[in-house]
Short mmCIF file of C-alpha atoms in Angstrom, two decimals:
data_model
loop_
_atom_site.label_atom_id
_atom_site.label_comp_id
_atom_site.label_asym_id
_atom_site.label_seq_id
_atom_site.Cartn_x
_atom_site.Cartn_y
_atom_site.Cartn_z
CA MET S 171 188.98 139.13 74.31
CA SER S 172 187.92 138.28 70.77
CA LEU S 173 188.31 134.88 69.17
CA ALA S 174 190.14 136.51 66.27
CA MET S 175 192.76 137.95 68.67
CA ALA S 176 193.38 134.56 70.22
CA THR S 177 193.64 132.90 66.81
CA ALA S 178 196.21 135.39 65.62
CA ALA S 179 198.33 134.73 68.71
CA ARG S 180 198.09 130.95 68.76
CA PRO S 181 201.17 128.73 68.51
CA MET S 182 201.81 127.70 64.92
CA GLY S 183 202.02 124.03 65.89
CA VAL S 184 198.39 123.81 66.94
CA PRO S 185 196.20 121.94 64.42
CA ALA S 186 192.81 123.37 63.45
CA MET S 187 190.07 123.92 60.89
CA GLU S 188 187.26 126.17 59.61
CA MET S 189 183.51 126.35 59.51
CA ALA S 190 181.05 126.42 56.63
CA SER S 191 177.64 125.40 55.39
CA PRO S 192 176.94 121.65 55.37
CA ALA S 193 174.26 121.87 52.69
CA GLU S 194 176.32 120.74 49.70
CA SER S 195 178.48 118.14 51.43
CA GLU S 196 175.89 115.68 52.66
CA THR S 197 177.28 112.87 50.51
CA SER S 198 180.89 111.68 50.33
CA PHE S 199 182.34 109.90 47.36
CA SER S 200 183.85 106.44 47.03
CA THR S 201 187.21 106.17 45.30
CA GLN S 202 186.48 102.66 44.07
CA GLN S 203 189.53 101.31 45.86
CA GLY S 204 189.07 97.84 47.30
CA HIS S 205 189.37 97.18 51.01
CA GLN S 206 192.19 94.98 52.23
CA GLU S 207 191.93 92.80 55.27
CA GLU S 208 194.92 93.31 57.50
CA PRO S 209 196.39 91.08 60.20
CA PRO S 210 195.95 92.00 63.86
CA ARG S 211 198.27 94.20 65.82
CA THR S 212 198.76 94.69 69.50
CA ARG S 213 196.39 97.25 70.98
CA SER S 214 198.15 100.45 71.99
CA ARG S 215 196.91 102.67 74.80
CA ALA S 216 196.07 106.19 73.63
CA ARG S 217 198.11 108.94 75.18
CA ARG S 218 196.25 111.22 77.55
CA SER S 219 196.65 114.94 77.15
CA HIS S 220 198.28 116.66 80.11
CA ASP S 221 196.12 119.71 79.41
CA ARG S 222 192.85 117.92 80.06
CA LEU S 223 191.44 117.22 83.52
CA PRO S 224 190.69 113.55 84.30
CA LEU S 225 186.90 113.69 84.14
CA ARG S 226 186.29 111.12 86.87
CA THR S 227 188.17 113.23 89.47
CA ALA S 228 187.56 116.72 88.10
CA PHE S 229 183.99 116.89 89.38
CA ARG S 230 185.20 117.49 92.94
CA ASN S 231 186.84 120.73 91.71
CA PHE S 232 183.86 122.06 89.75
CA SER S 233 182.98 125.11 91.80
CA GLY S 234 181.28 127.29 89.23
CA VAL S 235 179.83 127.65 85.78
CA VAL S 236 180.16 130.24 83.04
CA GLU S 237 177.93 131.36 80.21
CA VAL S 238 178.98 130.98 76.59
CA VAL S 239 176.84 132.84 74.05
CA VAL S 240 177.25 131.46 70.54
CA GLY S 241 175.91 132.88 67.29
CA ASP S 242 174.47 136.10 65.91
CA ASP S 243 170.76 136.82 65.40
CA SER S 244 171.56 138.80 62.24
CA ASP S 245 172.57 135.52 60.60
CA LYS S 246 169.80 132.91 60.38
CA SER S 247 172.35 130.10 60.08
CA ARG S 248 173.84 131.07 63.47
CA PRO S 249 170.99 131.92 65.88
CA VAL S 250 172.11 133.14 69.30
CA THR S 251 172.24 130.23 71.74
CA LYS S 252 173.36 130.32 75.37
CA TYR S 253 175.24 127.50 77.08
CA THR S 254 176.13 126.98 80.73
CA VAL S 255 179.44 125.14 81.07
CA HIS S 256 181.62 124.15 84.03
CA LYS S 257 184.41 126.72 84.16
CA GLU S 258 187.19 124.41 85.38
CA LEU S 259 186.61 121.90 82.61
CA LEU S 260 186.36 124.61 79.94
CA THR S 261 189.49 126.49 80.97
CA SER S 262 191.58 123.32 81.41
CA ALA S 263 190.83 122.21 77.84
CA SER S 264 191.01 125.56 76.02
CA PRO S 265 193.78 128.17 76.45
CA PHE S 266 191.46 130.65 74.76
CA PHE S 267 188.78 130.27 77.45
CA ALA S 268 191.45 130.18 80.16
CA ALA S 269 192.80 133.57 79.03
CA ALA S 270 189.32 135.05 78.70
CA LEU S 271 187.82 133.81 81.96
CA ASN S 272 190.83 133.93 84.27
CA GLY S 273 192.09 137.36 83.21
CA THR S 274 191.00 140.96 83.61
CA PHE S 275 189.04 141.10 80.36
CA ALA S 276 185.34 141.88 80.48
CA GLU S 277 184.65 138.18 79.98
CA GLY S 278 186.60 137.37 83.13
CA LEU S 279 184.68 139.93 85.17
CA ASP S 280 181.27 138.83 83.87
CA GLN S 281 182.18 135.13 83.57
CA SER S 282 180.54 135.21 80.15
CA VAL S 283 182.07 134.74 76.69
CA ARG S 284 180.45 135.65 73.38
CA LEU S 285 181.33 133.81 70.17
CA PRO S 286 179.23 135.59 67.53
CA GLU S 287 181.12 134.13 64.56
CA GLU S 288 180.66 130.50 65.59
CA LYS S 289 177.77 128.16 64.90
CA PRO S 290 175.77 126.56 67.73
CA ASP S 291 175.85 123.15 66.03
CA SER S 292 179.66 123.11 65.97
CA PHE S 293 179.88 124.33 69.56
CA GLU S 294 177.57 121.53 70.71
CA TRP S 295 179.94 118.99 69.14
CA PHE S 296 182.75 120.71 71.02
CA LEU S 297 180.78 120.31 74.25
CA GLN S 298 180.22 116.63 73.57
CA TRP S 299 183.97 116.11 73.27
CA LEU S 300 184.61 118.35 76.29
CA TYR S 301 182.43 116.25 78.60
CA THR S 302 182.96 112.79 77.10
CA GLY S 303 186.35 112.93 75.35
CA SER S 304 184.78 111.40 72.23
CA LEU S 305 182.82 112.32 69.11
CA THR S 306 181.20 108.91 68.79
CA VAL S 307 178.40 107.42 70.85
CA PRO S 308 178.68 104.35 73.12
CA HIS S 309 177.03 101.28 71.61
CA ALA S 310 176.66 97.83 73.16
CA GLY S 311 175.17 96.19 70.11
CA ALA S 312 175.81 93.10 68.04
CA PHE S 313 179.59 93.45 68.05
CA GLY S 314 180.01 93.40 71.82
CA ALA S 315 177.29 90.83 72.36
CA HIS S 316 178.62 88.45 69.69
CA TRP S 317 182.36 88.74 70.26
CA GLY S 318 182.69 90.16 73.76
CA HIS S 319 186.34 90.93 74.42
CA VAL S 320 187.76 88.26 72.10
CA SER S 321 190.71 89.53 70.04
CA GLN S 322 190.57 89.70 66.26
CA PRO S 323 190.90 86.24 64.61
CA PRO S 324 193.90 85.63 62.32
CA LEU S 325 193.52 86.25 58.58
CA ASP S 326 193.32 82.52 57.85
CA HIS S 327 190.71 81.89 60.56
CA PRO S 328 187.32 80.86 59.07
CA MET S 329 185.53 83.48 61.21
CA HIS S 330 187.83 86.39 60.29
CA SER S 331 185.59 87.80 57.54
CA ASN S 332 182.55 87.61 59.81
CA TYR S 333 184.49 89.37 62.57
CA VAL S 334 185.44 92.22 60.21
CA ARG S 335 181.83 92.55 58.96
CA VAL S 336 180.35 92.68 62.47
CA GLN S 337 183.01 95.14 63.57
CA SER S 338 182.29 97.40 60.59
CA ASP S 339 178.52 97.32 61.22
CA SER S 340 179.10 98.17 64.87
CA MET S 341 181.31 101.14 64.01
CA VAL S 342 178.64 102.55 61.67
CA ARG S 343 176.19 102.63 64.58
CA THR S 344 178.79 104.01 66.96
CA ASP S 345 179.68 106.86 64.57
CA GLY S 346 176.13 108.17 64.92
CA ASP S 347 175.70 111.63 63.40
CA LEU S 348 179.22 111.60 61.98
CA ARG S 349 177.66 109.76 59.02
CA ASN S 350 174.63 110.56 56.89
CA HIS S 351 171.70 108.21 56.26
CA GLN S 352 173.68 106.51 53.46
CA GLY S 353 176.58 105.75 55.79
CA SER S 354 178.95 108.29 54.23
CA PRO S 355 181.07 110.48 56.53
CA LYS S 356 179.94 114.05 57.10
CA TYR S 357 183.30 115.58 56.35
CA PHE S 358 181.85 119.10 56.42
CA LEU S 359 180.84 118.59 60.05
CA LEU S 360 184.33 117.49 61.07
CA VAL S 361 185.94 120.30 59.08
CA ASP S 362 183.70 122.84 60.83
CA LEU S 363 184.57 121.39 64.21
CA TYR S 364 188.28 121.38 63.37
CA ALA S 365 188.02 125.10 62.58
CA LEU S 366 186.37 125.81 65.93
CA SER S 367 188.92 123.67 67.75
CA ASP S 368 191.79 125.54 66.10
CA ARG S 369 190.39 128.88 67.16
CA LEU S 370 189.81 127.67 70.72
CA LEU S 371 193.35 126.21 70.76
CA THR S 372 192.14 122.75 71.85
CA THR S 373 194.96 120.69 70.36
CA PRO S 374 193.73 117.28 71.68
CA LEU S 375 190.36 117.79 69.96
CA SER S 376 192.06 118.81 66.71
CA ASN S 377 194.20 115.67 66.82
CA HIS S 378 191.15 113.55 67.58
CA ILE S 379 189.36 115.00 64.53
CA LEU S 380 192.35 114.19 62.30
CA SER S 381 192.30 110.58 63.52
CA THR S 382 188.53 110.37 63.04
CA ILE S 383 188.67 111.66 59.45
CA ALA S 384 191.47 109.20 58.61
CA ARG S 385 189.52 106.30 60.13
CA LEU S 386 186.26 107.20 58.39
CA SER S 387 188.00 107.62 55.04
CA GLU S 388 189.52 104.16 55.33
CA ALA S 389 186.32 102.53 56.60
CA THR S 390 184.18 103.95 53.78
CA ASN S 391 186.87 104.30 51.08
CA SER S 392 185.75 107.89 50.51
CA VAL S 393 187.22 111.37 50.28
CA PRO S 394 185.80 114.85 50.91
CA THR S 395 183.66 116.59 48.29
CA PRO S 396 184.43 119.69 46.17
CA SER S 397 182.42 121.89 48.56
CA ASP S 398 184.59 120.63 51.43
CA THR S 399 187.73 121.84 49.63
CA TRP S 400 186.31 125.36 49.46
CA ILE S 401 185.78 125.27 53.22
CA LEU S 402 189.27 123.89 53.68
CA TYR S 403 190.99 126.63 51.71
CA ASP S 404 188.78 129.63 52.40
CA SER S 405 188.44 129.26 56.16
CA ILE S 406 191.45 127.34 57.49
CA ARG S 407 194.99 128.58 58.01
CA ASP S 408 197.51 127.61 55.38
CA ASN S 409 199.71 125.39 57.57
CA ALA S 410 196.87 123.46 59.22
CA PRO S 411 197.61 119.71 59.48
CA LEU S 412 194.12 119.00 58.15
CA ARG S 413 195.15 120.27 54.73
CA THR S 414 198.04 117.83 54.65
CA LEU S 415 195.73 114.99 55.62
CA ILE S 416 193.16 115.79 52.90
CA LEU S 417 195.89 116.11 50.25
CA ASP S 418 197.29 112.71 51.32
CA LEU S 419 193.88 111.09 51.01
CA PHE S 420 193.49 112.36 47.44
CA ALA S 421 197.10 111.63 46.44
CA TYR S 422 197.23 108.03 47.65
CA LYS S 423 193.71 106.90 46.82
CA LYS S 424 192.34 106.26 43.33
CA THR S 425 190.60 109.60 42.87
CA ASP S 426 191.56 110.37 39.23
CA LYS S 427 188.09 109.75 37.81
CA LEU S 428 186.38 111.60 40.64
CA LEU S 429 188.56 114.68 40.17
CA GLU S 430 187.99 114.67 36.42
CA THR S 431 184.26 114.01 36.21
CA HIS S 432 182.66 115.61 39.28
CA LYS S 433 180.04 118.18 38.28
CA ASP S 434 181.03 120.65 41.03
CA GLU S 435 184.19 122.73 40.95
CA TRP S 436 187.14 121.95 43.18
CA HIS S 437 188.95 124.80 44.90
CA PRO S 438 191.77 125.92 42.52
CA ARG S 439 194.34 126.14 45.32
CA PHE S 440 193.47 122.59 46.37
CA LEU S 441 194.09 121.35 42.82
CA ARG S 442 197.39 123.25 42.65
CA ASP S 443 198.63 121.81 45.95
CA LEU S 444 197.57 118.32 44.89
CA VAL S 445 199.56 118.60 41.65
CA VAL S 446 202.62 119.79 43.57
CA LYS S 447 202.31 116.90 46.02
CA LEU S 448 202.07 114.36 43.20
CA LYS S 449 205.15 115.80 41.47
CA ARG S 450 207.22 116.10 44.63
CA PRO S 451 206.72 113.15 46.99
CA GLY S 452 207.19 114.29 50.56
CA PRO S 453 209.48 112.80 53.18
CA GLU S 454 206.60 110.72 54.51
CA ALA S 455 207.26 108.37 51.60
CA ILE S 456 209.95 106.77 53.79
CA GLU S 457 209.26 108.17 57.23
CA ARG S 458 205.76 106.75 57.39
CA HIS S 459 207.27 103.26 57.47
CA SER S 460 208.31 101.67 60.76
CA LEU S 461 211.72 100.35 59.70
CA ALA S 462 213.73 97.76 61.59
CA ALA S 463 217.04 96.05 60.82
CA TRP S 464 216.51 92.89 58.78
CA ARG S 465 218.55 90.49 56.66
CA PRO S 466 217.13 87.71 54.45
CA ARG S 467 218.33 84.22 55.35
CA SER S 468 218.01 82.82 51.84
CA TRP S 469 217.10 83.86 48.31
CA SER S 470 213.64 82.36 48.75
CA THR S 471 212.91 84.62 51.71
CA SER S 472 214.51 87.73 50.23
CA LYS S 473 212.71 90.78 48.86
CA ALA S 474 213.44 93.43 46.26
CA CYS S 475 214.39 96.90 47.46
CA GLU S 476 211.52 99.34 46.91
CA GLY S 477 213.98 101.95 45.66
CA CYS S 478 216.44 100.32 43.27
CA LYS S 479 214.37 97.15 42.74
CA GLU S 480 217.46 95.00 43.26
CA THR S 481 216.92 91.73 45.12
CA LEU S 482 218.51 91.95 48.55
CA LYS S 483 221.30 89.43 49.02
CA PRO S 484 220.99 86.82 51.79
CA GLY S 485 223.02 87.63 54.87
CA ILE S 486 223.40 91.32 53.95
CA SER S 487 221.82 93.80 56.37
CA ALA S 488 218.87 95.84 55.12
CA ASP S 489 215.73 97.44 56.57
CA LYS S 490 212.15 96.20 56.44
CA CYS S 491 208.91 97.87 57.54
CA CYS S 492 207.37 96.09 60.51
CA SER S 493 203.88 96.88 59.23
CA CYS S 494 203.73 96.59 55.44
CA GLU S 495 206.95 94.49 55.18
CA LYS S 496 208.44 96.50 52.31
CA ALA S 497 212.25 96.29 52.23
CA PHE S 498 214.92 98.91 51.53
CA CYS S 499 218.64 98.58 50.97
CA GLY S 500 221.10 100.76 52.87
CA GLY S 501 222.15 102.67 49.76
CA CYS S 502 218.63 103.84 48.93
CA LEU S 503 217.98 104.90 52.51
CA ARG S 504 221.20 106.93 52.54
CA ARG S 505 220.31 108.64 49.25
CA HIS S 506 216.83 109.42 50.57
CA GLY S 507 218.36 111.41 53.41
CA GLU S 508 220.33 113.66 51.05
CA PRO S 509 218.87 117.07 50.04
CA HIS S 510 218.27 116.01 46.44
CA GLY S 511 218.26 112.28 46.99
CA TRP S 512 215.94 109.52 45.94
CA THR S 513 212.30 109.51 47.08
CA LEU S 514 209.63 106.86 46.87
CA PRO S 515 206.82 107.38 44.36
CA HIS S 516 203.30 107.61 45.72
CA ASP S 517 201.88 104.14 46.18
CA THR S 518 198.47 102.95 47.29
CA SER S 519 199.60 99.92 49.25
CA GLY S 520 201.46 99.34 52.45
CA CYS S 521 201.79 102.11 55.04
CA LYS S 522 199.49 105.06 54.48
CA PRO S 523 200.65 108.56 55.38
CA TRP S 524 197.39 109.70 56.95
CA PHE S 525 197.94 107.14 59.69
CA GLY S 526 201.29 108.68 60.57
CA ARG S 527 204.54 106.88 61.25
CA ALA S 528 204.03 103.16 61.89
CA MET S 529 200.24 103.50 61.87
CA CYS S 530 199.02 101.22 59.09
CA LEU S 531 195.41 100.16 58.61
CA ARG S 532 195.97 97.19 60.91
CA TYR S 533 196.73 99.72 63.67
CA HIS S 534 193.11 100.92 63.61
CA GLU S 535 192.61 100.26 67.32
CA HIS S 536 194.78 103.29 68.15
CA MET S 537 192.81 105.74 66.04
CA ASP S 538 190.33 106.64 68.77
CA GLY S 539 193.21 108.13 70.76
CA GLU S 540 194.84 111.53 70.33
CA ALA S 541 197.79 110.18 68.38
CA CYS S 542 198.47 112.91 65.82
CA GLN S 543 200.97 115.42 67.11
#
């Protein structure tokens, strides 16, 4: 069973990504957008995939191993490398491996799968996630030693800025090889891994990569490079969620100067899709907010509607986002739901679309989970 056959037959809802050379993408680029300190939010428990075996109990069922041969000796960038992996863990996480190893294909008879088009480096990252459920490395450094399990101080607390700084420094060390020596995210690495995950049909890993890219982009205020856009459009399926994420990052961050002055060429289809997105704001303009019924008690506590800019009258019901606190009148929300109704312009404040519905920057604690569906 070839990887290409499995990819062609995969469900269209499965996220994924491509693979390409990391040589030109070693450095990511800042968008010069300032960081904003956000108030705390209740920690949310990440949802566990039903397709993945609980690692702490799965060991009792590990009865055998299989061989996975990755790479092709005719390509120096993909030397043949053999891996021995627990079959039960591999087949529970990947429908592709389950079909290959549990069926009547030659791979099932030999208990060996060849992936000549994949790169050993990407497959080793896949194995790290397979056995640990994470792409980062455990670190018990200054953050844990200094703060322990104390919750984040309020914005007006004198130690809040120090808490944020220590937390940021700790995350840089925890990210390990996901960042280069300058601290910039290695987007090419994550894009390569997303491509492999898509072809292996490991949806939880694909979602985890989306969350990781969103978190790293916010933490470093950076976006992928021109070479990354060529990988994105030459090697990844057209409806991959990763494309939507990358377009959102460029549309909502201050990337005008970067797009105009960068010495390398951006992929033309990426530029076309970005222009279309800027001209036609998507439904996430409203849907990314976590709206709740709200009515101002007085004029002093009222807000202006983000759509019509009219000040909301006290005592009249409206809707306000629980995260960014932007308000909307009922009329604008009704018009937004119509086929050719009103839509919000792209803004760079408040709820950010790459965090999904009700997942603002202050909701960062949830990003290590598999939240993107």
